[in-house]
Amino acid sequence: MPVHHIPSRPPRIAVVACTGGAGHLRAGQALVETARSLDVPVEIEFWDVLSFTAPWFRRMYADTYLHMINRTPELWGYLYERTERRPHENSPLIRAFDRVNYDRYWRALKHFQPDVLLCTHFLAYLSIAQRLRRWEMRPRVHAATTDFDVHRLWIHDVVDRYYVFHQESRWQLTSKGVDENRICVTGIPVHPPFTRRVAPESVRARLGLGERRTTILVVAGGFGVGRVHEIASTVASTLGRLQPRRYNLVVVCGRNEEALRRVRSAPPPPNVALHPVGFVDNMHDWMDAADLLVSKSGGLTSAEALAKGLPLVVIDPIPGQESRNADLMVEQGAAWKAIDLSHLAYKLTHILTTPTVLARGTRAARSLGRPHAAEAILRDVLQYTRGRETRGAKTSPSLRRK
């Protein structure tokens, strides 16, 4: 049975993410940034597991995912559902390939000798699971999931601890055979600026927005995925029909330069102040300034919005994890789901002309949000580095349910 090392030095944590989706990286970075503000010393490093692999594989892995969700999202949804049906197990050929492909990653782990391997993507442990099993003094493996839905691919017996967003996320794991004592409901880690809510008027003034205007934020995500221009155009025309009310419309196009150019070239209605931007590193400010978010329902974007108490109108979620994220938020009253552009116009009109509807959504978003998830995860990790010695050790009662 593997023994977990109890260090005499400060706890050493390797946070490992994957470029298969921007959210996994953001969650890992949030954990590292939060660790710097803790009142205990921690030695922590942040890695992208794919950075240790061959360049051709790195490009193929990331590009295949982006191409699929952009061009054939239905195929992604089919694969997501199909791989949920039975436990994941690599073939001997895949295991042999992984041994070569991830050898640099394995050697880096052996050199760093972390006490905890804290993963925001399942590839960080699935890729080396066989070797982890045989490592006598292996680190504990903790998995911080990054969607409200927890796919079966996250499940592996090498994982000692799971961090999930919601009680329903916990149920998903227990229903697939995971011991509930290995699961902690913390939320999804978000960067420290998302843990504080700032008065919208002051943020709007700083960002150059009309301070007293209702503000709608349209977000395409870091990769600029989706039909950003069409959504922005629908939102603008809908707001134009709600005169004399005045609005700020902020459209974040991410790295999609073509979408940014098209949004900038479209004149808004007279009662709408249009503010198109590209990739931003202060999304927390734009969310503080907003009254309503129009977006897909990626795990990190949704978790960040809820941490800010910002309700969402979800459109074009990726089939699979994003559709399930949207379902949970809608059930909890923190979001509305639009099935197409005309439905989006209807939803916006209803929400913005019925103040009690938007107010209920805002309250529900604040209730559902977990802004301090990163700190909760790190403090839980640190309890294990101080108090756990063997894989079979009994779980502390204070950690069983949170």
Short mmCIF file of C-alpha atoms in Angstrom, two decimals:
data_model
loop_
_atom_site.label_atom_id
_atom_site.label_comp_id
_atom_site.label_asym_id
_atom_site.label_seq_id
_atom_site.Cartn_x
_atom_site.Cartn_y
_atom_site.Cartn_z
CA MET A 1 0.00 0.00 0.00
CA PRO A 2 1.51 3.40 -0.97
CA VAL A 3 2.61 5.62 1.90
CA HIS A 4 2.06 9.37 1.74
CA HIS A 5 5.10 11.34 2.88
CA ILE A 6 4.64 13.71 5.84
CA PRO A 7 7.06 16.59 5.26
CA SER A 8 9.15 18.48 7.85
CA ARG A 9 9.44 21.36 5.33
CA PRO A 10 6.55 23.55 4.11
CA PRO A 11 3.90 21.56 2.21
CA ARG A 12 4.79 21.09 -1.45
CA ILE A 13 1.91 21.13 -3.95
CA ALA A 14 1.99 20.60 -7.70
CA VAL A 15 -1.09 22.16 -9.33
CA VAL A 16 -1.50 20.55 -12.75
CA ALA A 17 -3.92 21.71 -15.45
CA CYS A 18 -4.35 21.06 -19.17
CA THR A 19 -4.87 23.31 -22.20
CA GLY A 20 -7.89 21.26 -23.28
CA GLY A 21 -10.17 24.23 -22.53
CA ALA A 22 -9.27 27.58 -20.96
CA GLY A 23 -11.24 26.89 -17.77
CA HIS A 24 -8.91 24.15 -16.55
CA LEU A 25 -5.96 26.54 -16.75
CA ARG A 26 -7.84 29.38 -15.05
CA ALA A 27 -8.86 27.10 -12.18
CA GLY A 28 -5.26 26.00 -11.66
CA GLN A 29 -3.97 29.56 -11.80
CA ALA A 30 -6.65 30.60 -9.29
CA LEU A 31 -5.39 27.99 -6.83
CA VAL A 32 -1.79 29.17 -7.19
CA GLU A 33 -2.72 32.84 -6.84
CA THR A 34 -4.85 32.11 -3.78
CA ALA A 35 -2.06 30.08 -2.16
CA ARG A 36 0.11 33.21 -2.09
CA SER A 37 -2.38 34.92 0.22
CA LEU A 38 -2.67 32.09 2.75
CA ASP A 39 -1.40 32.57 6.29
CA VAL A 40 0.72 29.39 6.11
CA PRO A 41 3.86 28.74 4.05
CA VAL A 42 3.28 26.65 0.93
CA GLU A 43 5.68 25.62 -1.81
CA ILE A 44 3.55 25.46 -4.94
CA GLU A 45 4.18 25.06 -8.67
CA PHE A 46 1.76 25.30 -11.60
CA TRP A 47 2.15 23.06 -14.63
CA ASP A 48 0.29 22.35 -17.84
CA VAL A 49 0.52 18.60 -18.31
CA LEU A 50 0.60 19.00 -22.10
CA SER A 51 3.69 21.22 -21.90
CA PHE A 52 5.67 18.07 -21.12
CA THR A 53 4.46 16.22 -24.24
CA ALA A 54 5.57 16.32 -27.87
CA PRO A 55 4.58 19.56 -29.67
CA TRP A 56 2.54 17.70 -32.28
CA PHE A 57 0.51 15.93 -29.57
CA ARG A 58 -0.01 19.18 -27.65
CA ARG A 59 -1.41 20.90 -30.74
CA MET A 60 -3.54 17.91 -31.71
CA TYR A 61 -5.09 17.57 -28.25
CA ALA A 62 -6.05 21.22 -27.86
CA ASP A 63 -6.95 21.87 -31.51
CA THR A 64 -9.13 18.77 -31.81
CA TYR A 65 -11.27 19.88 -28.89
CA LEU A 66 -11.66 23.44 -30.18
CA HIS A 67 -12.38 22.26 -33.73
CA MET A 68 -15.01 19.81 -32.52
CA ILE A 69 -16.92 22.23 -30.29
CA ASN A 70 -16.82 24.90 -33.02
CA ARG A 71 -17.65 22.76 -36.04
CA THR A 72 -19.42 19.65 -34.75
CA PRO A 73 -20.68 20.27 -31.21
CA GLU A 74 -23.25 17.49 -31.63
CA LEU A 75 -20.39 15.01 -32.10
CA TRP A 76 -18.79 16.26 -28.88
CA GLY A 77 -22.11 15.82 -27.07
CA TYR A 78 -22.42 12.27 -28.42
CA LEU A 79 -18.91 11.37 -27.26
CA TYR A 80 -19.53 12.98 -23.88
CA GLU A 81 -22.66 10.89 -23.33
CA ARG A 82 -21.15 7.68 -24.68
CA THR A 83 -18.06 7.84 -22.46
CA GLU A 84 -20.32 8.35 -19.43
CA ARG A 85 -21.80 4.87 -19.78
CA ARG A 86 -18.94 2.78 -18.44
CA PRO A 87 -15.73 3.22 -16.43
CA HIS A 88 -12.74 4.48 -18.36
CA GLU A 89 -9.90 2.04 -18.96
CA ASN A 90 -7.05 2.58 -21.42
CA SER A 91 -6.00 -0.21 -23.74
CA PRO A 92 -2.48 -1.67 -23.38
CA LEU A 93 -1.46 0.22 -26.53
CA ILE A 94 -2.63 3.56 -25.11
CA ARG A 95 -0.89 2.82 -21.82
CA ALA A 96 2.35 2.12 -23.68
CA PHE A 97 1.98 5.38 -25.63
CA ASP A 98 1.27 7.33 -22.44
CA ARG A 99 4.38 5.92 -20.81
CA VAL A 100 6.51 7.50 -23.54
CA ASN A 101 4.42 10.63 -24.16
CA TYR A 102 4.22 11.67 -20.52
CA ASP A 103 7.68 10.55 -19.43
CA ARG A 104 8.98 14.13 -19.02
CA TYR A 105 5.96 14.92 -16.84
CA TRP A 106 6.63 11.86 -14.70
CA ARG A 107 10.30 12.77 -14.27
CA ALA A 108 9.35 16.34 -13.30
CA LEU A 109 7.03 14.96 -10.61
CA LYS A 110 9.72 12.64 -9.27
CA HIS A 111 12.16 15.55 -9.16
CA PHE A 112 9.76 17.99 -7.44
CA GLN A 113 8.49 15.34 -4.99
CA PRO A 114 5.15 17.05 -4.20
CA ASP A 115 3.14 16.05 -1.16
CA VAL A 116 -0.08 16.64 -3.09
CA LEU A 117 -0.81 16.49 -6.81
CA LEU A 118 -3.75 18.91 -7.16
CA CYS A 119 -5.33 18.45 -10.60
CA THR A 120 -7.80 20.65 -12.45
CA HIS A 121 -7.98 18.19 -15.36
CA PHE A 122 -8.25 14.41 -15.22
CA LEU A 123 -5.41 13.98 -17.75
CA ALA A 124 -3.00 15.09 -15.02
CA TYR A 125 -3.46 11.76 -13.22
CA LEU A 126 -4.96 9.43 -15.84
CA SER A 127 -1.82 9.84 -17.97
CA ILE A 128 0.41 8.42 -15.20
CA ALA A 129 -2.06 6.39 -13.13
CA GLN A 130 -0.21 3.09 -13.52
CA ARG A 131 3.05 4.60 -12.35
CA LEU A 132 1.38 6.46 -9.48
CA ARG A 133 0.01 3.15 -8.22
CA ARG A 134 3.55 1.74 -8.02
CA TRP A 135 5.19 4.82 -6.46
CA GLU A 136 5.77 3.76 -2.85
CA MET A 137 5.99 7.32 -1.48
CA ARG A 138 3.59 8.83 -4.01
CA PRO A 139 1.84 12.15 -3.41
CA ARG A 140 -1.81 12.31 -2.56
CA VAL A 141 -3.91 12.98 -5.67
CA HIS A 142 -6.67 15.57 -5.32
CA ALA A 143 -8.99 16.44 -8.23
CA ALA A 144 -10.63 19.89 -8.40
CA THR A 145 -13.43 19.46 -10.94
CA THR A 146 -14.18 22.40 -13.24
CA ASP A 147 -17.82 21.91 -14.24
CA PHE A 148 -21.00 21.57 -12.22
CA ASP A 149 -21.41 18.21 -13.94
CA VAL A 150 -18.76 15.59 -13.09
CA HIS A 151 -18.02 13.27 -15.99
CA ARG A 152 -17.01 9.67 -15.41
CA LEU A 153 -13.54 10.38 -16.84
CA TRP A 154 -12.69 12.17 -13.59
CA ILE A 155 -13.20 8.94 -11.63
CA HIS A 156 -10.15 6.81 -10.88
CA ASP A 157 -9.05 4.82 -7.84
CA VAL A 158 -5.76 6.74 -7.73
CA VAL A 159 -7.67 9.90 -6.67
CA ASP A 160 -7.79 10.41 -2.90
CA ARG A 161 -10.04 13.49 -2.83
CA TYR A 162 -12.53 15.20 -5.14
CA TYR A 163 -13.65 18.83 -4.93
CA VAL A 164 -17.00 19.56 -6.55
CA PHE A 165 -19.29 22.52 -7.06
CA HIS A 166 -22.63 21.45 -5.59
CA GLN A 167 -24.41 18.74 -3.61
CA GLU A 168 -25.77 17.41 -6.89
CA SER A 169 -22.18 17.14 -8.17
CA ARG A 170 -21.40 15.08 -5.06
CA TRP A 171 -24.38 12.83 -5.85
CA GLN A 172 -23.08 12.29 -9.38
CA LEU A 173 -19.85 10.88 -8.00
CA THR A 174 -21.47 8.73 -5.30
CA SER A 175 -23.93 7.35 -7.87
CA LYS A 176 -20.91 6.16 -9.88
CA GLY A 177 -19.38 4.39 -6.92
CA VAL A 178 -17.15 7.02 -5.30
CA ASP A 179 -17.09 6.92 -1.48
CA GLU A 180 -18.73 10.10 -0.17
CA ASN A 181 -15.87 10.58 2.31
CA ARG A 182 -13.58 11.24 -0.67
CA ILE A 183 -15.77 14.14 -1.84
CA CYS A 184 -15.82 17.74 -0.59
CA VAL A 185 -18.35 20.33 -1.81
CA THR A 186 -16.28 23.50 -2.15
CA GLY A 187 -17.23 25.10 -5.45
CA ILE A 188 -14.93 25.67 -8.44
CA PRO A 189 -11.76 27.71 -7.77
CA VAL A 190 -11.86 31.30 -9.07
CA HIS A 191 -9.23 34.03 -8.90
CA PRO A 192 -9.14 36.27 -5.80
CA PRO A 193 -10.68 39.32 -7.57
CA PHE A 194 -13.88 37.28 -8.02
CA THR A 195 -14.20 36.81 -4.25
CA ARG A 196 -15.08 40.49 -3.71
CA ARG A 197 -18.19 42.25 -4.97
CA VAL A 198 -17.79 45.93 -5.87
CA ALA A 199 -20.57 48.51 -6.30
CA PRO A 200 -21.40 48.55 -10.04
CA GLU A 201 -21.60 52.34 -10.35
CA SER A 202 -17.99 52.85 -9.25
CA VAL A 203 -16.70 50.14 -11.59
CA ARG A 204 -18.71 51.51 -14.51
CA ALA A 205 -17.20 54.96 -13.99
CA ARG A 206 -13.70 53.47 -14.01
CA LEU A 207 -14.41 51.47 -17.20
CA GLY A 208 -15.94 54.44 -19.02
CA LEU A 209 -19.50 53.13 -18.94
CA GLY A 210 -22.68 55.06 -18.21
CA GLU A 211 -23.03 54.77 -14.44
CA ARG A 212 -26.84 54.71 -14.30
CA ARG A 213 -27.45 52.51 -17.33
CA THR A 214 -28.51 48.88 -17.00
CA THR A 215 -25.49 46.93 -18.25
CA ILE A 216 -25.58 43.75 -20.32
CA LEU A 217 -22.36 41.76 -20.70
CA VAL A 218 -21.91 39.37 -23.64
CA VAL A 219 -18.92 37.04 -23.27
CA ALA A 220 -17.42 34.71 -25.85
CA GLY A 221 -14.79 33.16 -23.58
CA GLY A 222 -11.01 33.36 -23.86
CA PHE A 223 -10.89 31.45 -27.16
CA GLY A 224 -13.68 33.56 -28.68
CA VAL A 225 -15.78 30.46 -29.35
CA GLY A 226 -19.30 30.85 -30.73
CA ARG A 227 -21.33 33.21 -32.92
CA VAL A 228 -20.43 36.32 -30.96
CA HIS A 229 -21.44 38.87 -33.59
CA GLU A 230 -24.90 37.37 -34.13
CA ILE A 231 -25.59 37.22 -30.40
CA ALA A 232 -24.38 40.80 -29.86
CA SER A 233 -26.53 42.01 -32.77
CA THR A 234 -29.62 40.29 -31.34
CA VAL A 235 -29.01 41.77 -27.89
CA ALA A 236 -28.48 45.27 -29.33
CA SER A 237 -31.62 45.19 -31.45
CA THR A 238 -33.64 43.85 -28.51
CA LEU A 239 -32.40 46.65 -26.26
CA GLY A 240 -33.22 49.13 -29.01
CA ARG A 241 -36.87 48.11 -28.83
CA LEU A 242 -36.95 48.89 -25.10
CA GLN A 243 -36.59 52.66 -25.48
CA PRO A 244 -36.60 55.04 -23.67
CA ARG A 245 -34.62 52.83 -21.27
CA ARG A 246 -30.87 53.27 -21.74
CA TYR A 247 -28.32 50.48 -21.68
CA ASN A 248 -24.62 49.69 -21.74
CA LEU A 249 -23.83 46.71 -23.96
CA VAL A 250 -20.35 45.28 -23.38
CA VAL A 251 -19.23 42.55 -25.81
CA VAL A 252 -16.07 40.61 -24.89
CA CYS A 253 -14.86 38.83 -28.02
CA GLY A 254 -11.82 37.10 -26.53
CA ARG A 255 -9.16 36.32 -29.14
CA ASN A 256 -11.69 36.28 -31.98
CA GLU A 257 -10.41 39.28 -33.97
CA GLU A 258 -12.96 38.83 -36.76
CA ALA A 259 -15.86 38.91 -34.29
CA LEU A 260 -14.43 42.04 -32.67
CA ARG A 261 -14.17 43.78 -36.04
CA ARG A 262 -17.75 42.89 -36.96
CA VAL A 263 -19.18 44.00 -33.60
CA ARG A 264 -17.32 47.32 -33.84
CA SER A 265 -18.64 47.96 -37.35
CA ALA A 266 -22.33 47.56 -36.40
CA PRO A 267 -23.96 50.85 -35.26
CA PRO A 268 -26.01 50.36 -32.08
CA PRO A 269 -29.53 51.77 -31.47
CA PRO A 270 -29.57 55.31 -30.03
CA ASN A 271 -30.37 54.14 -26.48
CA VAL A 272 -27.50 51.62 -26.41
CA ALA A 273 -23.88 52.49 -25.60
CA LEU A 274 -21.85 49.73 -27.27
CA HIS A 275 -18.45 48.76 -25.82
CA PRO A 276 -16.77 45.95 -27.80
CA VAL A 277 -13.47 44.62 -26.42
CA GLY A 278 -11.13 41.73 -27.25
CA PHE A 279 -9.36 39.52 -24.75
CA VAL A 280 -9.44 41.04 -21.25
CA ASP A 281 -7.58 40.19 -18.05
CA ASN A 282 -10.00 42.07 -15.80
CA MET A 283 -13.19 40.08 -16.34
CA HIS A 284 -13.97 40.58 -12.65
CA ASP A 285 -14.39 44.32 -13.32
CA TRP A 286 -16.73 43.79 -16.26
CA MET A 287 -18.82 41.35 -14.22
CA ASP A 288 -19.00 43.82 -11.33
CA ALA A 289 -20.26 46.44 -13.77
CA ALA A 290 -22.93 44.17 -15.28
CA ASP A 291 -26.52 43.44 -14.32
CA LEU A 292 -26.89 40.43 -16.62
CA LEU A 293 -24.51 38.10 -18.45
CA VAL A 294 -25.25 36.55 -21.87
CA SER A 295 -22.87 33.66 -22.48
CA LYS A 296 -22.29 29.99 -22.94
CA SER A 297 -22.17 28.06 -19.67
CA GLY A 298 -18.57 26.99 -19.35
CA GLY A 299 -17.72 25.87 -15.83
CA LEU A 300 -15.28 28.68 -14.99
CA THR A 301 -17.24 31.49 -16.62
CA SER A 302 -20.37 30.34 -14.79
CA ALA A 303 -18.55 29.93 -11.47
CA GLU A 304 -17.02 33.41 -11.82
CA ALA A 305 -20.38 34.99 -12.63
CA LEU A 306 -22.09 33.29 -9.69
CA ALA A 307 -19.26 34.33 -7.37
CA LYS A 308 -20.06 37.91 -8.40
CA GLY A 309 -23.81 37.35 -7.94
CA LEU A 310 -24.35 37.88 -11.68
CA PRO A 311 -27.26 35.94 -13.26
CA LEU A 312 -26.91 34.51 -16.76
CA VAL A 313 -28.86 34.03 -19.94
CA VAL A 314 -27.28 30.93 -21.45
CA ILE A 315 -27.23 30.48 -25.22
CA ASP A 316 -25.41 27.91 -27.38
CA PRO A 317 -24.00 25.77 -24.55
CA ILE A 318 -21.74 22.99 -25.74
CA PRO A 319 -23.67 19.71 -25.59
CA GLY A 320 -22.48 17.72 -22.62
CA GLN A 321 -20.88 19.53 -19.71
CA GLU A 322 -22.10 23.04 -20.60
CA SER A 323 -25.69 21.95 -21.17
CA ARG A 324 -25.65 20.23 -17.78
CA ASN A 325 -24.09 23.31 -16.15
CA ALA A 326 -26.93 25.38 -17.58
CA ASP A 327 -29.55 22.92 -16.32
CA LEU A 328 -28.32 23.21 -12.74
CA MET A 329 -28.24 27.03 -12.82
CA VAL A 330 -31.72 27.23 -14.36
CA GLU A 331 -33.09 24.81 -11.74
CA GLN A 332 -31.59 26.98 -8.99
CA GLY A 333 -33.09 30.16 -10.50
CA ALA A 334 -29.71 31.78 -11.26
CA ALA A 335 -29.98 31.55 -15.06
CA TRP A 336 -32.32 31.39 -18.03
CA LYS A 337 -31.74 29.29 -21.13
CA ALA A 338 -32.38 30.57 -24.67
CA ILE A 339 -32.72 27.93 -27.36
CA ASP A 340 -31.97 30.26 -30.30
CA LEU A 341 -31.55 33.95 -31.16
CA SER A 342 -35.26 34.76 -31.34
CA HIS A 343 -35.76 33.06 -27.99
CA LEU A 344 -32.86 35.11 -26.61
CA ALA A 345 -34.68 38.30 -27.64
CA TYR A 346 -37.82 37.09 -25.85
CA LYS A 347 -35.93 36.15 -22.69
CA LEU A 348 -34.11 39.49 -22.54
CA THR A 349 -37.30 41.46 -23.06
CA HIS A 350 -39.06 39.55 -20.28
CA ILE A 351 -36.17 39.86 -17.82
CA LEU A 352 -35.46 43.54 -18.44
CA THR A 353 -39.07 44.71 -18.41
CA THR A 354 -39.97 42.77 -15.26
CA PRO A 355 -37.65 44.03 -12.49
CA THR A 356 -38.70 41.34 -10.02
CA VAL A 357 -37.51 38.63 -12.44
CA LEU A 358 -33.99 40.06 -12.66
CA ALA A 359 -33.91 40.68 -8.88
CA ARG A 360 -34.82 37.02 -8.19
CA GLY A 361 -32.12 35.85 -10.57
CA THR A 362 -29.53 38.06 -8.87
CA ARG A 363 -30.45 36.72 -5.42
CA ALA A 364 -30.28 33.14 -6.67
CA ALA A 365 -26.87 33.72 -8.29
CA ARG A 366 -25.51 35.11 -5.02
CA SER A 367 -26.88 32.13 -3.14
CA LEU A 368 -25.46 29.59 -5.58
CA GLY A 369 -22.04 31.24 -5.95
CA ARG A 370 -19.02 29.95 -4.02
CA PRO A 371 -16.46 32.77 -4.27
CA HIS A 372 -14.03 31.28 -1.73
CA ALA A 373 -13.72 27.82 -3.29
CA ALA A 374 -9.98 28.10 -3.99
CA GLU A 375 -9.17 28.87 -0.36
CA ALA A 376 -11.49 26.09 0.87
CA ILE A 377 -9.74 23.59 -1.41
CA LEU A 378 -6.25 24.65 -0.36
CA ARG A 379 -7.05 24.56 3.34
CA ASP A 380 -8.50 21.08 2.92
CA VAL A 381 -5.34 20.01 1.07
CA LEU A 382 -3.15 21.43 3.83
CA GLN A 383 -5.04 19.49 6.51
CA TYR A 384 -4.11 16.30 4.68
CA THR A 385 -0.44 17.26 4.37
CA ARG A 386 -0.33 17.74 8.14
CA GLY A 387 -2.56 14.90 9.27
CA ARG A 388 -2.64 12.05 6.77
CA GLU A 389 0.00 9.34 6.66
CA THR A 390 -1.38 6.40 4.73
CA ARG A 391 -3.84 5.87 1.95
CA GLY A 392 -6.02 3.82 4.29
CA ALA A 393 -6.10 6.43 7.06
CA LYS A 394 -9.48 7.38 8.47
CA THR A 395 -10.99 10.64 7.19
CA SER A 396 -11.25 13.47 9.71
CA PRO A 397 -14.93 13.98 10.63
CA SER A 398 -14.59 17.76 10.10
CA LEU A 399 -13.77 17.13 6.45
CA ARG A 400 -16.48 14.66 5.57
CA ARG A 401 -19.14 17.21 4.66
CA LYS A 402 -18.69 20.83 3.67
#
